[in-house]
C-alpha positions as a Python dict, from the first residue, in 0.01 Angstrom:
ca = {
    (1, 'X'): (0, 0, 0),
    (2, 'X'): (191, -228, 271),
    (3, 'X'): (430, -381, 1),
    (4, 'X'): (514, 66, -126),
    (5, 'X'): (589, 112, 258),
    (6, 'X'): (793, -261, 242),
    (7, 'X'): (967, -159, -47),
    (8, 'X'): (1075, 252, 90),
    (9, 'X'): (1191, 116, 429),
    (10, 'X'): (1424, -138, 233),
    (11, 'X'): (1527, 131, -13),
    (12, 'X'): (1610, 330, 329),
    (13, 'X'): (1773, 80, 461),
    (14, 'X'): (1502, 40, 795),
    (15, 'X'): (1346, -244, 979),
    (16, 'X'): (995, -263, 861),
    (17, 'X'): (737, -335, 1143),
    (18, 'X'): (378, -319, 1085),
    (19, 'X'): (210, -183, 1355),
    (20, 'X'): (-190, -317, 1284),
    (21, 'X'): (-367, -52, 1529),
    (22, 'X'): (-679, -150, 1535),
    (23, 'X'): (-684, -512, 1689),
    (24, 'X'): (-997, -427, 1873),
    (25, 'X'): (-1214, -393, 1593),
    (26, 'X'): (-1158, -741, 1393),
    (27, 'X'): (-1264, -1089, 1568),
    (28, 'X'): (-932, -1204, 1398),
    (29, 'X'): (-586, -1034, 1420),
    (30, 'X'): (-382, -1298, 1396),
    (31, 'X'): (-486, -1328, 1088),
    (32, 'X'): (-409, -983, 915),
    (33, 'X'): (-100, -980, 1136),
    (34, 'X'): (-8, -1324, 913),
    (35, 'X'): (-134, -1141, 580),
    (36, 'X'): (97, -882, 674),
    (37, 'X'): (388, -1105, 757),
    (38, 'X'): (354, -1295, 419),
    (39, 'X'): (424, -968, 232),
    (40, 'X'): (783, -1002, 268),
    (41, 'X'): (1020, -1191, 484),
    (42, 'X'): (1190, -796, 633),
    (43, 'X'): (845, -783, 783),
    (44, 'X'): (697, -788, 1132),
    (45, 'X'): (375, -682, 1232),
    (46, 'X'): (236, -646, 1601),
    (47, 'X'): (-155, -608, 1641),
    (48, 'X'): (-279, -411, 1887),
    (49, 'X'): (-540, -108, 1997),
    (50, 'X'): (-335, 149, 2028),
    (51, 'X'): (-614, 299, 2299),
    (52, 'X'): (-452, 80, 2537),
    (53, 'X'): (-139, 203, 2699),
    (54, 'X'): (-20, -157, 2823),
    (55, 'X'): (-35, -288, 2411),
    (56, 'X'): (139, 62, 2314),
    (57, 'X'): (426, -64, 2613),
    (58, 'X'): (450, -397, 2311),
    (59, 'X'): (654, -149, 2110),
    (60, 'X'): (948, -28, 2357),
    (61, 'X'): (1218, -275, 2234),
    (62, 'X'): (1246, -55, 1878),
    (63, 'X'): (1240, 244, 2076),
    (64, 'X'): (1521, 234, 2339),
    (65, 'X'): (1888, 311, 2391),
    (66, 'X'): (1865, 622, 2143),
    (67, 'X'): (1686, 411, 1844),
    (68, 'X'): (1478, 634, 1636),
    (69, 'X'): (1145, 473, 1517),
    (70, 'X'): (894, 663, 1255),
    (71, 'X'): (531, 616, 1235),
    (72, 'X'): (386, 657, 879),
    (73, 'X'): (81, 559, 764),
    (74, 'X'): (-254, 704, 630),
    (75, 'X'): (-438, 981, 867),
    (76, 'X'): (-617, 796, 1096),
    (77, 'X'): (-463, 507, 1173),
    (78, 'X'): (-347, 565, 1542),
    (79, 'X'): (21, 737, 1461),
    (80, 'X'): (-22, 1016, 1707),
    (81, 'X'): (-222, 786, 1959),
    (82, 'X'): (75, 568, 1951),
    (83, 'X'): (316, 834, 1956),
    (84, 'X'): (111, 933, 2319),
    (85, 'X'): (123, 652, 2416),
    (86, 'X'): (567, 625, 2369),
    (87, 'X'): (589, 970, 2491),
    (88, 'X'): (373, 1088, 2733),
    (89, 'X'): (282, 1332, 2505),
    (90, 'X'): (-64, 1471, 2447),
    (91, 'X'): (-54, 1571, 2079),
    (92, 'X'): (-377, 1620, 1944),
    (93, 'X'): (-592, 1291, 1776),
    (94, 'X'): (-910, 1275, 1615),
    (95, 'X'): (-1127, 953, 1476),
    (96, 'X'): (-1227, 893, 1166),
    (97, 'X'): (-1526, 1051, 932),
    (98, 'X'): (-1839, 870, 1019),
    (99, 'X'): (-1926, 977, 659),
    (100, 'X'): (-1652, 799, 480),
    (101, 'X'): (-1445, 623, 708),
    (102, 'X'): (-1100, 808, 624),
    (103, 'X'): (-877, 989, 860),
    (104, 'X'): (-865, 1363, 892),
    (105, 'X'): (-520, 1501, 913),
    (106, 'X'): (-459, 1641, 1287),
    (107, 'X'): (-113, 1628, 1241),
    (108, 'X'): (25, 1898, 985),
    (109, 'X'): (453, 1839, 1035),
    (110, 'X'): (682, 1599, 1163),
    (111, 'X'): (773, 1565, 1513),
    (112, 'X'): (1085, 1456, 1664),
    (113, 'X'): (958, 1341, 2008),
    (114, 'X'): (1218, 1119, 2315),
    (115, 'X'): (997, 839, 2427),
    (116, 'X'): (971, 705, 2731),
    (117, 'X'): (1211, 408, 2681),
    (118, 'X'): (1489, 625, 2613),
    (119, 'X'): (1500, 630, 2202),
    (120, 'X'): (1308, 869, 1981),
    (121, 'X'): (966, 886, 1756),
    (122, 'X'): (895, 1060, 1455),
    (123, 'X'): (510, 1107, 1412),
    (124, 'X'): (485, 1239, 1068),
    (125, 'X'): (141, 1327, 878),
    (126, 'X'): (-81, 1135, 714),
    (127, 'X'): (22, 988, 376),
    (128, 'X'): (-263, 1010, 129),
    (129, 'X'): (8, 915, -191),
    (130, 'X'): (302, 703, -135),
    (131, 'X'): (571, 757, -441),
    (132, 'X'): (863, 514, -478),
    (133, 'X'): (1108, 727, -739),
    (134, 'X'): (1430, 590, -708),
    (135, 'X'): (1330, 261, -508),
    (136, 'X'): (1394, -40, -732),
    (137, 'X'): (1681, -190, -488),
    (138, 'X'): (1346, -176, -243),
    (139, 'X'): (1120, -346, -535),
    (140, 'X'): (1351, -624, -568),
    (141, 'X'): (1436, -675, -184),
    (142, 'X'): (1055, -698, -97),
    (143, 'X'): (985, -949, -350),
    (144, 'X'): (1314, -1111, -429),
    (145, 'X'): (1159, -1420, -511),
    (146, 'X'): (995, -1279, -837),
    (147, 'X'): (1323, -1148, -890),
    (148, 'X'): (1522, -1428, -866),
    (149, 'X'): (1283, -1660, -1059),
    (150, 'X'): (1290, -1355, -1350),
    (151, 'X'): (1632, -1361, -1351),
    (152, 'X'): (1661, -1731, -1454),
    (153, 'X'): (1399, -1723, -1756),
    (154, 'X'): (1545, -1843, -2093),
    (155, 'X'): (1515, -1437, -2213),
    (156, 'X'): (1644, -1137, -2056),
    (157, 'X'): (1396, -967, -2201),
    (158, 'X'): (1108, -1141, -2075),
    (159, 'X'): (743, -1020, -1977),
    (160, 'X'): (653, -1287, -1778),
    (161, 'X'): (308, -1355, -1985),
    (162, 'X'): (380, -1641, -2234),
    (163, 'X'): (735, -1663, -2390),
    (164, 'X'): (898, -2007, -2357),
    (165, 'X'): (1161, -2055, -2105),
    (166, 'X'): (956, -1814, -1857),
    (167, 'X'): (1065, -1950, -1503),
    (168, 'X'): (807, -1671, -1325),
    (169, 'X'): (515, -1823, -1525),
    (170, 'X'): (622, -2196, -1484),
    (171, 'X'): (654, -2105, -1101),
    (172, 'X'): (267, -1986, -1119),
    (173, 'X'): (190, -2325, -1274),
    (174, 'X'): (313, -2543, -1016),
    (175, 'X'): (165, -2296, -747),
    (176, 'X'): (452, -2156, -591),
    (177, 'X'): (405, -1826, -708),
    (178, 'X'): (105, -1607, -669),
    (179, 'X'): (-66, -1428, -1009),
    (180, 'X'): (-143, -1153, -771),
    (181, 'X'): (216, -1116, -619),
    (182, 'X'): (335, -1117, -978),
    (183, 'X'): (119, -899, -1074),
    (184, 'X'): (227, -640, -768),
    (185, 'X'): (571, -645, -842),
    (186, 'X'): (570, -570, -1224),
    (187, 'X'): (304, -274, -1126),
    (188, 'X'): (614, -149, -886),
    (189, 'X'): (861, -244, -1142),
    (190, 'X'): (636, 7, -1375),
}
């Protein structure tokens, strides 16, 4: 899901920041934050509880001198809490189901809100589906180094399983490119 939100921002032409809200409950978020971050070089994530309003002040510098930021993410994740905590605002939040641990949507529309810092927040609703029609520039930015190793295999027509001259599947041989990550990109590509 972090790579479909990777590959809209680039198709939008945005700076992608990952904004890991819940810090507080993991013994390690460095280490998502450096999962994240190994998505895709446009990528920057920040961990942090987003309960705490001196963490939330760790976000100002993308939301000053008239910038506009937009939080999107699944219900639950700590949009509206963060949006509070840029605005002063007190929109409604809720936690998640105890009986499934998913996110009930409190927030129904979009709001254009001025933060505190003198730029603007969208918090928007939670996403349950995340549809990338018309994002393939965005496919190819977020993982340009499939891309570029497809684009120098001996066929243009290649699948990238077991034709000769396949410069993705030699690259997965020596190690330098993850099956997984391979397998991401041709499931966007799809």
């Amino acid at each position: 899901r972090m790579e479909r939100y990777l590959v809209l921002a680039s198709a939008a032409g945005c700076l992608p920041v990952f904004v890991l809200t819940k810090a507080d409950m993991t013994d390690d978020p460095q280490g998502y934050q450096r999962q994240a971050e190994r998505l895709s070089p446009l990528a920057t994530a920040i961990n942090l509880d987003a309960r705490d309003p001196m963490e939330i002040r760790s976000l100002e510098p993308w939301c000053r001198n008239g910038e506009t930021v937009a939080l999107v993410g699944s219900s639950g994740v700590g949009k509206s809490t963060i949006t509070n905590g840029l605005t002063g605002s007190l929109i409604a939040t809720q936690g998640i189901r105890e009986d499934d641990a998913k996110g009930r949507h409190t927030t129904t529309s979009r709001h254009l809100i001025p933060t505190d810092a003198g730029g603007w927040v969208i918090d928007t609703p939670g996403m349950r589906a995340l549809r990338l029609t018309g994002s393939s520039e965005g496919v190819d930015a977020v993982f340009s180094d499939v891309a570029e190793l497809a684009n120098q295999c001996r066929f243009g027509d290649c699948r990238h399983e077991a034709e000769p001259g396949c410069a993705v599947q030699e690259a997965i041989s020596k190690g330098a490119l993850d099956p997984d990550r391979l397998a991401r990109w041709q499931k966007l590509q799809d």
